[in-house]
Amino acid sequence: MNIHTIANYLNELADISHTGFTFDCLPIAGEVDVLQVTIIDREELPIFVSVTEDQILCIAYLWGEDEVKQSSRSEMLEAMVEMNIPMPLSSFSKIDNKYVIFGALSVGSSLSDVEHELAVLSDNSLEVINEMTDYLI
Amino acid sequence: MSIFRKIITALRGGATEAGEAIVDANATRIFAQEIRDAENHLTKAKRDLTDIMAKQMQAEREVTRVQRSVTEHEGYVTQALSQGNEALALEVAEKIAGLEVELNEQQQANESYNTSAQRLKELVKTTERQLADYQRQLSMVKTTESVQKATAAITTNFSNSNSKLLNAKESLERIKAKQQNFDDRMKAADALEAEGSDKSLKDKLAQAGIGEQQASANSVLERLKAKQG
């Protein structure tokens, strides 16, 4: 399993997708191969996929520290920690100064598992931003 | 310091600036080496354990054999004594004494193999646990590094392509607008389709002469004739 097998699978899905989404995949070169996955009509919230020895990591950027209302920051953090378990398949994290939502799958996962993960992650990220706007500038 | 704490310290300490590794490559190499060492220890310990257990089984068999021999010879002594053959009894008793020395040695060997096997089993268990823990920690380091490198690649890609990650609210608004647009188009299409089917029905009714009729030249003439008359 590498980002190219995922890209080929998602690009060829088109109408037979189980999730009803159309994916567009673009590999990003670097020290670690990253696949930028965009869902049509949700281009603003791309998901970045990287494959390591034992897991497939899918990450979507939510908002930067500079977008957080500092007065209610700890409330926001608590809400995020509390939502970690109820939120299906995804969890919150922070990379540098950006809050992210991510899902990790075993490298042994099937391609339809990856597709499902990406669809849920995208839905989760939209819903999270929608519900958390009060904490954002 | 545990890897977990090292990672937290490094992340919090802002060691995330470009080019700076979370745990230096050398430490990762040492760590990977420790894992290989532990794996070697494990393989060796397991082989030693197999050897010791084989020896232990041998010793046990030997103990049983000697014990049986002692019992057998004790029977001979009794028989010799009952025949009044003291000399023969003594000879057999000497043999028994020799066997008992042997038995004692075998029992000691058996005991020592037992202890060794027990110790090796413990060692195997401890090593296996340690190995699993090392592997978990190495996976943490590698994942952290991989995420950092991935982030670097993403950031570079975005700054090169002049596009930028929008802020969350803007992104949401745009996506919602697209969704709204899509919904509106769906509604419009629905309405159009509904109108279409309505119109075709009216046409059919008209053809069948049911419902509102269009004024025809004939009907106008008929009406005017009626007025004159």
mmCIF file of C-alpha atoms in Angstrom:
data_model
loop_
_atom_site.group_PDB
_atom_site.id
_atom_site.type_symbol
_atom_site.label_atom_id
_atom_site.label_comp_id
_atom_site.label_asym_id
_atom_site.label_seq_id
_atom_site.Cartn_x
_atom_site.Cartn_y
_atom_site.Cartn_z
ATOM 1 C CA MET A 1 0.000 0.000 0.000
ATOM 2 C CA ASN A 2 1.406 3.372 -1.010
ATOM 3 C CA ILE A 3 -0.061 6.744 -1.985
ATOM 4 C CA HIS A 4 -0.086 5.772 -5.656
ATOM 5 C CA THR A 5 -2.253 2.695 -5.163
ATOM 6 C CA ILE A 6 -4.638 4.882 -3.173
ATOM 7 C CA ALA A 7 -4.584 7.598 -5.865
ATOM 8 C CA ASN A 8 -5.236 5.106 -8.669
ATOM 9 C CA TYR A 9 -8.100 3.569 -6.791
ATOM 10 C CA LEU A 10 -9.750 6.884 -5.904
ATOM 11 C CA ASN A 11 -9.254 8.430 -9.343
ATOM 12 C CA GLU A 12 -10.821 5.448 -11.063
ATOM 13 C CA LEU A 13 -13.753 5.237 -8.685
ATOM 14 C CA ALA A 14 -15.870 7.862 -10.458
ATOM 15 C CA ASP A 15 -19.453 6.612 -10.508
ATOM 16 C CA ILE A 16 -18.995 3.375 -8.621
ATOM 17 C CA SER A 17 -17.979 5.124 -5.406
ATOM 18 C CA HIS A 18 -19.577 3.688 -2.265
ATOM 19 C CA THR A 19 -19.512 7.065 -0.592
ATOM 20 C CA GLY A 20 -21.117 9.169 -3.304
ATOM 21 C CA PHE A 21 -18.103 11.475 -3.452
ATOM 22 C CA THR A 22 -15.828 12.201 -6.363
ATOM 23 C CA PHE A 23 -12.164 12.300 -5.399
ATOM 24 C CA ASP A 24 -9.295 14.065 -7.052
ATOM 25 C CA CYS A 25 -5.800 12.989 -6.034
ATOM 26 C CA LEU A 26 -2.568 14.866 -6.474
ATOM 27 C CA PRO A 27 0.743 13.525 -5.215
ATOM 28 C CA ILE A 28 3.029 16.006 -3.477
ATOM 29 C CA ALA A 29 6.715 15.207 -3.684
ATOM 30 C CA GLY A 30 8.920 15.580 -0.650
ATOM 31 C CA GLU A 31 11.006 13.581 1.802
ATOM 32 C CA VAL A 32 7.798 11.762 2.607
ATOM 33 C CA ASP A 33 5.309 11.135 -0.191
ATOM 34 C CA VAL A 34 2.035 12.877 0.484
ATOM 35 C CA LEU A 35 -1.184 12.531 -1.461
ATOM 36 C CA GLN A 36 -3.459 15.537 -1.556
ATOM 37 C CA VAL A 37 -7.010 14.242 -1.824
ATOM 38 C CA THR A 38 -9.753 16.704 -2.670
ATOM 39 C CA ILE A 39 -13.411 15.897 -2.745
ATOM 40 C CA ILE A 40 -15.283 17.679 -5.528
ATOM 41 C CA ASP A 41 -17.195 20.684 -4.156
ATOM 42 C CA ARG A 42 -15.118 20.545 -0.988
ATOM 43 C CA GLU A 43 -11.854 21.703 -2.539
ATOM 44 C CA GLU A 44 -11.253 24.133 0.336
ATOM 45 C CA LEU A 45 -10.713 21.289 2.785
ATOM 46 C CA PRO A 46 -8.203 18.895 1.226
ATOM 47 C CA ILE A 47 -7.104 15.753 3.029
ATOM 48 C CA PHE A 48 -3.437 14.814 3.095
ATOM 49 C CA VAL A 49 -2.575 11.134 3.086
ATOM 50 C CA SER A 50 0.807 9.658 3.906
ATOM 51 C CA VAL A 51 1.760 6.020 4.291
ATOM 52 C CA THR A 52 4.328 4.917 6.857
ATOM 53 C CA GLU A 53 5.644 1.449 7.705
ATOM 54 C CA ASP A 54 2.656 0.502 9.791
ATOM 55 C CA GLN A 55 -0.069 3.024 9.183
ATOM 56 C CA ILE A 56 -1.922 5.215 6.716
ATOM 57 C CA LEU A 57 -2.363 8.715 8.077
ATOM 58 C CA CYS A 58 -5.134 10.976 6.751
ATOM 59 C CA ILE A 59 -4.968 14.569 7.950
ATOM 60 C CA ALA A 60 -7.175 17.593 7.295
ATOM 61 C CA TYR A 61 -6.232 21.061 8.501
ATOM 62 C CA LEU A 62 -8.997 22.762 10.480
ATOM 63 C CA TRP A 63 -7.829 26.171 11.629
ATOM 64 C CA GLY A 64 -4.739 27.991 12.798
ATOM 65 C CA GLU A 65 -3.975 29.161 16.304
ATOM 66 C CA ASP A 66 -4.387 32.703 14.961
ATOM 67 C CA GLU A 67 -8.038 31.975 14.138
ATOM 68 C CA VAL A 68 -8.861 30.978 17.719
ATOM 69 C CA LYS A 69 -10.619 33.449 20.017
ATOM 70 C CA GLN A 70 -8.111 33.518 22.851
ATOM 71 C CA SER A 71 -10.804 34.291 25.448
ATOM 72 C CA SER A 72 -12.513 30.921 24.926
ATOM 73 C CA ARG A 73 -9.474 28.897 23.892
ATOM 74 C CA SER A 74 -9.474 26.475 26.828
ATOM 75 C CA GLU A 75 -13.212 25.922 26.392
ATOM 76 C CA MET A 76 -12.585 25.061 22.762
ATOM 77 C CA LEU A 77 -9.785 22.655 23.682
ATOM 78 C CA GLU A 78 -11.989 20.931 26.227
ATOM 79 C CA ALA A 79 -14.810 20.602 23.704
ATOM 80 C CA MET A 80 -12.371 19.045 21.239
ATOM 81 C CA VAL A 81 -11.016 16.552 23.766
ATOM 82 C CA GLU A 82 -14.556 15.602 24.738
ATOM 83 C CA MET A 83 -15.559 15.113 21.112
ATOM 84 C CA ASN A 84 -12.595 12.832 20.358
ATOM 85 C CA ILE A 85 -14.399 9.615 21.270
ATOM 86 C CA PRO A 86 -17.916 10.313 19.946
ATOM 87 C CA MET A 87 -16.572 11.511 16.596
ATOM 88 C CA PRO A 88 -16.475 8.433 14.332
ATOM 89 C CA LEU A 89 -13.026 7.312 13.112
ATOM 90 C CA SER A 90 -11.357 10.730 13.435
ATOM 91 C CA SER A 91 -9.451 12.444 16.223
ATOM 92 C CA PHE A 92 -8.136 15.935 16.842
ATOM 93 C CA SER A 93 -4.524 16.907 16.975
ATOM 94 C CA LYS A 94 -2.288 19.886 16.453
ATOM 95 C CA ILE A 95 0.611 20.189 14.047
ATOM 96 C CA ASP A 96 2.802 23.231 14.589
ATOM 97 C CA ASN A 97 0.289 26.030 15.060
ATOM 98 C CA LYS A 98 -2.546 24.353 13.203
ATOM 99 C CA TYR A 99 -5.376 22.293 14.595
ATOM 100 C CA VAL A 100 -6.045 19.193 12.554
ATOM 101 C CA ILE A 101 -8.427 16.303 12.376
ATOM 102 C CA PHE A 102 -6.963 12.951 11.427
ATOM 103 C CA GLY A 103 -7.593 9.275 11.062
ATOM 104 C CA ALA A 104 -5.008 6.494 11.164
ATOM 105 C CA LEU A 105 -5.525 3.151 9.468
ATOM 106 C CA SER A 106 -3.443 0.006 9.466
ATOM 107 C CA VAL A 107 -1.403 -0.401 6.256
ATOM 108 C CA GLY A 108 -3.270 -3.678 5.905
ATOM 109 C CA SER A 109 -6.560 -1.838 5.347
ATOM 110 C CA SER A 110 -8.490 -2.352 2.124
ATOM 111 C CA LEU A 111 -8.828 0.455 -0.408
ATOM 112 C CA SER A 112 -12.537 0.715 0.276
ATOM 113 C CA ASP A 113 -11.653 1.176 3.967
ATOM 114 C CA VAL A 114 -9.427 4.089 2.930
ATOM 115 C CA GLU A 115 -12.237 5.547 0.819
ATOM 116 C CA HIS A 116 -14.658 5.242 3.739
ATOM 117 C CA GLU A 117 -12.119 6.842 6.077
ATOM 118 C CA LEU A 118 -11.632 9.808 3.741
ATOM 119 C CA ALA A 119 -15.375 10.346 3.338
ATOM 120 C CA VAL A 120 -15.984 10.238 7.095
ATOM 121 C CA LEU A 121 -12.987 12.490 7.752
ATOM 122 C CA SER A 122 -14.294 15.059 5.279
ATOM 123 C CA ASP A 123 -17.795 14.971 6.778
ATOM 124 C CA ASN A 124 -16.331 15.238 10.276
ATOM 125 C CA SER A 125 -14.125 18.208 9.389
ATOM 126 C CA LEU A 126 -17.028 20.146 7.862
ATOM 127 C CA GLU A 127 -19.231 19.436 10.831
ATOM 128 C CA VAL A 128 -16.504 20.311 13.331
ATOM 129 C CA ILE A 129 -15.812 23.690 11.719
ATOM 130 C CA ASN A 130 -19.538 24.349 11.515
ATOM 131 C CA GLU A 131 -20.022 23.568 15.209
ATOM 132 C CA MET A 132 -16.881 25.312 16.438
ATOM 133 C CA THR A 133 -17.239 28.637 14.622
ATOM 134 C CA ASP A 134 -18.221 30.308 17.890
ATOM 135 C CA TYR A 135 -14.697 29.718 19.144
ATOM 136 C CA LEU A 136 -13.150 31.127 15.994
ATOM 137 C CA ILE A 137 -12.503 34.685 14.977
ATOM 138 C CA MET B 1 13.771 9.980 29.431
ATOM 139 C CA SER B 2 10.935 8.145 27.727
ATOM 140 C CA ILE B 3 10.359 8.665 24.023
ATOM 141 C CA PHE B 4 6.883 9.972 24.767
ATOM 142 C CA ARG B 5 8.302 12.734 26.950
ATOM 143 C CA LYS B 6 11.094 13.435 24.478
ATOM 144 C CA ILE B 7 8.565 13.963 21.707
ATOM 145 C CA ILE B 8 6.389 16.212 23.847
ATOM 146 C CA THR B 9 9.397 18.232 24.987
ATOM 147 C CA ALA B 10 10.655 18.595 21.439
ATOM 148 C CA LEU B 11 7.238 19.609 20.091
ATOM 149 C CA ARG B 12 6.559 22.085 22.882
ATOM 150 C CA GLY B 13 10.062 23.446 22.719
ATOM 151 C CA GLY B 14 9.488 24.479 19.128
ATOM 152 C CA ALA B 15 11.950 22.005 17.689
ATOM 153 C CA THR B 16 9.637 21.876 14.731
ATOM 154 C CA GLU B 17 11.312 24.566 12.707
ATOM 155 C CA ALA B 18 12.312 23.440 9.262
ATOM 156 C CA GLY B 19 15.226 21.063 9.119
ATOM 157 C CA GLU B 20 15.239 20.254 12.795
ATOM 158 C CA ALA B 21 14.475 16.643 13.563
ATOM 159 C CA ILE B 22 12.324 15.780 16.522
ATOM 160 C CA VAL B 23 14.679 13.087 17.779
ATOM 161 C CA ASP B 24 18.036 13.253 16.101
ATOM 162 C CA ALA B 25 18.711 10.679 13.418
ATOM 163 C CA ASN B 26 21.565 9.242 15.451
ATOM 164 C CA ALA B 27 19.272 8.514 18.385
ATOM 165 C CA THR B 28 16.844 6.779 16.028
ATOM 166 C CA ARG B 29 19.678 4.680 14.626
ATOM 167 C CA ILE B 30 20.813 3.727 18.127
ATOM 168 C CA PHE B 31 17.272 2.848 18.960
ATOM 169 C CA ALA B 32 16.861 0.669 15.883
ATOM 170 C CA GLN B 33 20.143 -1.021 16.869
ATOM 171 C CA GLU B 34 18.804 -1.669 20.370
ATOM 172 C CA ILE B 35 15.791 -3.334 18.827
ATOM 173 C CA ARG B 36 17.978 -5.547 16.648
ATOM 174 C CA ASP B 37 20.072 -6.444 19.725
ATOM 175 C CA ALA B 38 16.961 -7.319 21.661
ATOM 176 C CA GLU B 39 15.758 -9.474 18.772
ATOM 177 C CA ASN B 40 19.120 -11.287 18.719
ATOM 178 C CA HIS B 41 18.958 -11.817 22.484
ATOM 179 C CA LEU B 42 15.505 -13.223 22.096
ATOM 180 C CA THR B 43 16.509 -15.664 19.376
ATOM 181 C CA LYS B 44 19.517 -16.789 21.414
ATOM 182 C CA ALA B 45 17.518 -17.114 24.627
ATOM 183 C CA LYS B 46 14.897 -19.204 22.842
ATOM 184 C CA ARG B 47 17.556 -21.514 21.387
ATOM 185 C CA ASP B 48 19.242 -21.862 24.797
ATOM 186 C CA LEU B 49 15.894 -22.621 26.341
ATOM 187 C CA THR B 50 15.276 -25.436 23.857
ATOM 188 C CA ASP B 51 18.715 -26.908 24.657
ATOM 189 C CA ILE B 52 18.196 -26.694 28.398
ATOM 190 C CA MET B 53 14.739 -28.222 28.192
ATOM 191 C CA ALA B 54 16.118 -31.137 26.159
ATOM 192 C CA LYS B 55 18.851 -31.669 28.757
ATOM 193 C CA GLN B 56 16.303 -31.432 31.524
ATOM 194 C CA MET B 57 14.214 -34.180 29.927
ATOM 195 C CA GLN B 58 17.299 -36.350 29.596
ATOM 196 C CA ALA B 59 18.183 -35.792 33.259
ATOM 197 C CA GLU B 60 14.656 -36.660 34.312
ATOM 198 C CA ARG B 61 14.733 -39.894 32.360
ATOM 199 C CA GLU B 62 18.098 -40.680 33.911
ATOM 200 C CA VAL B 63 16.790 -40.036 37.452
ATOM 201 C CA THR B 64 13.854 -42.387 36.841
ATOM 202 C CA ARG B 65 16.159 -45.035 35.436
ATOM 203 C CA VAL B 66 18.568 -44.881 38.391
ATOM 204 C CA GLN B 67 15.686 -44.823 40.882
ATOM 205 C CA ARG B 68 14.251 -47.972 39.297
ATOM 206 C CA SER B 69 17.683 -49.577 39.428
ATOM 207 C CA VAL B 70 18.035 -48.705 43.123
ATOM 208 C CA THR B 71 14.641 -50.272 43.906
ATOM 209 C CA GLU B 72 15.566 -53.338 41.870
ATOM 210 C CA HIS B 73 18.865 -53.795 43.679
ATOM 211 C CA GLU B 74 17.224 -53.252 47.065
ATOM 212 C CA GLY B 75 15.042 -56.247 46.178
ATOM 213 C CA TYR B 76 18.173 -58.290 45.418
ATOM 214 C CA VAL B 77 19.681 -57.380 48.816
ATOM 215 C CA THR B 78 16.518 -58.560 50.580
ATOM 216 C CA GLN B 79 16.568 -61.811 48.625
ATOM 217 C CA ALA B 80 20.301 -62.390 49.305
ATOM 218 C CA LEU B 81 19.730 -61.693 53.009
ATOM 219 C CA SER B 82 16.815 -64.103 53.178
ATOM 220 C CA GLN B 83 19.116 -66.748 51.661
ATOM 221 C CA GLY B 84 21.663 -65.852 54.371
ATOM 222 C CA ASN B 85 24.173 -64.783 51.721
ATOM 223 C CA GLU B 86 25.587 -61.784 53.597
ATOM 224 C CA ALA B 87 28.587 -61.411 51.238
ATOM 225 C CA LEU B 88 26.375 -61.153 48.147
ATOM 226 C CA ALA B 89 24.059 -58.742 49.997
ATOM 227 C CA LEU B 90 27.020 -56.518 50.809
ATOM 228 C CA GLU B 91 28.195 -56.570 47.222
ATOM 229 C CA VAL B 92 24.768 -55.523 45.989
ATOM 230 C CA ALA B 93 24.570 -52.883 48.750
ATOM 231 C CA GLU B 94 27.842 -51.414 47.464
ATOM 232 C CA LYS B 95 26.339 -51.265 44.001
ATOM 233 C CA ILE B 96 23.290 -49.473 45.519
ATOM 234 C CA ALA B 97 25.551 -46.944 47.242
ATOM 235 C CA GLY B 98 27.170 -46.240 43.875
ATOM 236 C CA LEU B 99 23.757 -45.882 42.242
ATOM 237 C CA GLU B 100 22.653 -43.474 44.967
ATOM 238 C CA VAL B 101 25.644 -41.255 44.326
ATOM 239 C CA GLU B 102 24.726 -41.263 40.651
ATOM 240 C CA LEU B 103 21.092 -40.566 41.502
ATOM 241 C CA ASN B 104 22.096 -37.620 43.643
ATOM 242 C CA GLU B 105 24.213 -36.188 40.828
ATOM 243 C CA GLN B 106 21.411 -36.600 38.298
ATOM 244 C CA GLN B 107 18.917 -35.016 40.653
ATOM 245 C CA GLN B 108 21.215 -32.037 41.158
ATOM 246 C CA ALA B 109 21.705 -31.696 37.413
ATOM 247 C CA ASN B 110 17.960 -31.921 36.920
ATOM 248 C CA GLU B 111 17.402 -29.229 39.529
ATOM 249 C CA SER B 112 19.951 -26.944 37.933
ATOM 250 C CA TYR B 113 18.401 -27.432 34.458
ATOM 251 C CA ASN B 114 15.035 -26.639 35.991
ATOM 252 C CA THR B 115 16.322 -23.391 37.461
ATOM 253 C CA SER B 116 18.036 -22.441 34.198
ATOM 254 C CA ALA B 117 14.923 -23.185 32.159
ATOM 255 C CA GLN B 118 12.833 -21.095 34.539
ATOM 256 C CA ARG B 119 15.313 -18.214 34.322
ATOM 257 C CA LEU B 120 15.440 -18.406 30.520
ATOM 258 C CA LYS B 121 11.655 -18.448 30.268
ATOM 259 C CA GLU B 122 11.562 -15.284 32.363
ATOM 260 C CA LEU B 123 14.259 -13.744 30.172
ATOM 261 C CA VAL B 124 12.344 -14.598 26.995
ATOM 262 C CA LYS B 125 9.183 -13.024 28.412
ATOM 263 C CA THR B 126 11.007 -9.887 29.571
ATOM 264 C CA THR B 127 12.813 -9.551 26.249
ATOM 265 C CA GLU B 128 9.604 -9.998 24.292
ATOM 266 C CA ARG B 129 7.899 -7.295 26.360
ATOM 267 C CA GLN B 130 10.880 -4.992 25.963
ATOM 268 C CA LEU B 131 11.003 -5.595 22.236
ATOM 269 C CA ALA B 132 7.301 -4.785 21.825
ATOM 270 C CA ASP B 133 7.840 -1.611 23.838
ATOM 271 C CA TYR B 134 10.874 -0.567 21.779
ATOM 272 C CA GLN B 135 8.946 -1.167 18.589
ATOM 273 C CA ARG B 136 6.025 0.933 19.856
ATOM 274 C CA GLN B 137 8.398 3.750 20.775
ATOM 275 C CA LEU B 138 10.257 3.591 17.483
ATOM 276 C CA SER B 139 6.919 3.738 15.695
ATOM 277 C CA MET B 140 6.134 6.922 17.676
ATOM 278 C CA VAL B 141 9.400 8.530 16.642
ATOM 279 C CA LYS B 142 8.998 7.489 13.027
ATOM 280 C CA THR B 143 5.398 8.695 12.850
ATOM 281 C CA THR B 144 6.346 12.051 14.366
ATOM 282 C CA GLU B 145 9.149 12.418 11.845
ATOM 283 C CA SER B 146 6.941 11.334 8.994
ATOM 284 C CA VAL B 147 4.220 13.832 9.944
ATOM 285 C CA GLN B 148 6.829 16.583 10.175
ATOM 286 C CA LYS B 149 8.229 15.751 6.780
ATOM 287 C CA ALA B 150 4.732 15.479 5.316
ATOM 288 C CA THR B 151 3.855 18.868 6.807
ATOM 289 C CA ALA B 152 7.008 20.346 5.324
ATOM 290 C CA ALA B 153 6.082 18.931 1.903
ATOM 291 C CA ILE B 154 2.517 20.260 2.165
ATOM 292 C CA THR B 155 3.656 23.702 3.294
ATOM 293 C CA THR B 156 6.243 23.939 0.512
ATOM 294 C CA ASN B 157 3.706 22.792 -2.057
ATOM 295 C CA PHE B 158 1.216 25.413 -0.981
ATOM 296 C CA SER B 159 3.678 28.282 -0.886
ATOM 297 C CA ASN B 160 5.032 27.265 -4.314
ATOM 298 C CA SER B 161 1.631 27.032 -5.943
ATOM 299 C CA ASN B 162 0.601 30.447 -4.593
ATOM 300 C CA SER B 163 -2.607 28.909 -3.316
ATOM 301 C CA LYS B 164 -3.159 29.098 0.375
ATOM 302 C CA LEU B 165 -5.020 27.127 2.911
ATOM 303 C CA LEU B 166 -8.022 29.320 3.617
ATOM 304 C CA ASN B 167 -9.132 30.001 7.102
ATOM 305 C CA ALA B 168 -11.726 27.628 8.464
ATOM 306 C CA LYS B 169 -14.733 29.940 8.306
ATOM 307 C CA GLU B 170 -14.041 31.004 4.723
ATOM 308 C CA SER B 171 -13.634 27.399 3.654
ATOM 309 C CA LEU B 172 -16.874 26.399 5.319
ATOM 310 C CA GLU B 173 -18.775 29.327 3.763
ATOM 311 C CA ARG B 174 -17.506 28.480 0.296
ATOM 312 C CA ILE B 175 -18.342 24.806 0.629
ATOM 313 C CA LYS B 176 -21.770 25.650 1.991
ATOM 314 C CA ALA B 177 -22.323 28.080 -0.893
ATOM 315 C CA LYS B 178 -21.406 25.334 -3.350
ATOM 316 C CA GLN B 179 -23.733 22.949 -1.583
ATOM 317 C CA GLN B 180 -26.462 25.628 -1.632
ATOM 318 C CA ASN B 181 -25.818 26.242 -5.300
ATOM 319 C CA PHE B 182 -26.059 22.517 -5.913
ATOM 320 C CA ASP B 183 -29.268 22.290 -3.888
ATOM 321 C CA ASP B 184 -30.728 25.256 -5.759
ATOM 322 C CA ARG B 185 -29.873 23.692 -9.084
ATOM 323 C CA MET B 186 -31.460 20.447 -7.975
ATOM 324 C CA LYS B 187 -34.583 22.343 -6.922
ATOM 325 C CA ALA B 188 -34.674 24.258 -10.199
ATOM 326 C CA ALA B 189 -34.288 21.038 -12.129
ATOM 327 C CA ASP B 190 -37.063 19.471 -10.080
ATOM 328 C CA ALA B 191 -39.356 22.437 -10.686
ATOM 329 C CA LEU B 192 -38.596 22.386 -14.384
ATOM 330 C CA GLU B 193 -39.319 18.702 -14.578
ATOM 331 C CA ALA B 194 -42.564 19.157 -12.678
ATOM 332 C CA GLU B 195 -43.658 21.953 -15.011
ATOM 333 C CA GLY B 196 -42.731 19.794 -17.956
ATOM 334 C CA SER B 197 -44.837 16.893 -16.837
ATOM 335 C CA ASP B 198 -47.707 19.286 -15.985
ATOM 336 C CA LYS B 199 -47.589 20.772 -19.471
ATOM 337 C CA SER B 200 -47.510 17.456 -21.231
ATOM 338 C CA LEU B 201 -50.521 16.323 -19.203
ATOM 339 C CA LYS B 202 -52.443 19.467 -20.209
ATOM 340 C CA ASP B 203 -51.551 18.818 -23.831
ATOM 341 C CA LYS B 204 -52.902 15.289 -23.612
ATOM 342 C CA LEU B 205 -56.105 16.528 -21.966
ATOM 343 C CA ALA B 206 -56.552 19.193 -24.633
ATOM 344 C CA GLN B 207 -56.076 16.624 -27.367
ATOM 345 C CA ALA B 208 -58.747 14.510 -25.747
ATOM 346 C CA GLY B 209 -61.019 17.586 -25.646
ATOM 347 C CA ILE B 210 -61.027 17.687 -21.845
ATOM 348 C CA GLY B 211 -60.461 20.809 -19.791
ATOM 349 C CA GLU B 212 -60.034 24.372 -21.061
ATOM 350 C CA GLN B 213 -60.366 24.438 -24.838
ATOM 351 C CA GLN B 214 -58.539 26.796 -27.096
ATOM 352 C CA ALA B 215 -60.782 29.108 -29.060
ATOM 353 C CA SER B 216 -60.933 27.844 -32.646
ATOM 354 C CA ALA B 217 -62.166 29.768 -35.708
ATOM 355 C CA ASN B 218 -65.067 27.374 -35.968
ATOM 356 C CA SER B 219 -66.222 27.904 -32.413
ATOM 357 C CA VAL B 220 -66.006 31.722 -32.831
ATOM 358 C CA LEU B 221 -68.100 31.547 -36.022
ATOM 359 C CA GLU B 222 -70.645 29.351 -34.272
ATOM 360 C CA ARG B 223 -70.880 31.843 -31.405
ATOM 361 C CA LEU B 224 -71.344 34.865 -33.707
ATOM 362 C CA LYS B 225 -73.987 33.040 -35.785
ATOM 363 C CA ALA B 226 -75.868 32.292 -32.589
ATOM 364 C CA LYS B 227 -75.831 36.028 -31.642
ATOM 365 C CA GLN B 228 -77.205 37.081 -35.059
ATOM 366 C CA GLY B 229 -79.933 34.526 -34.910
#
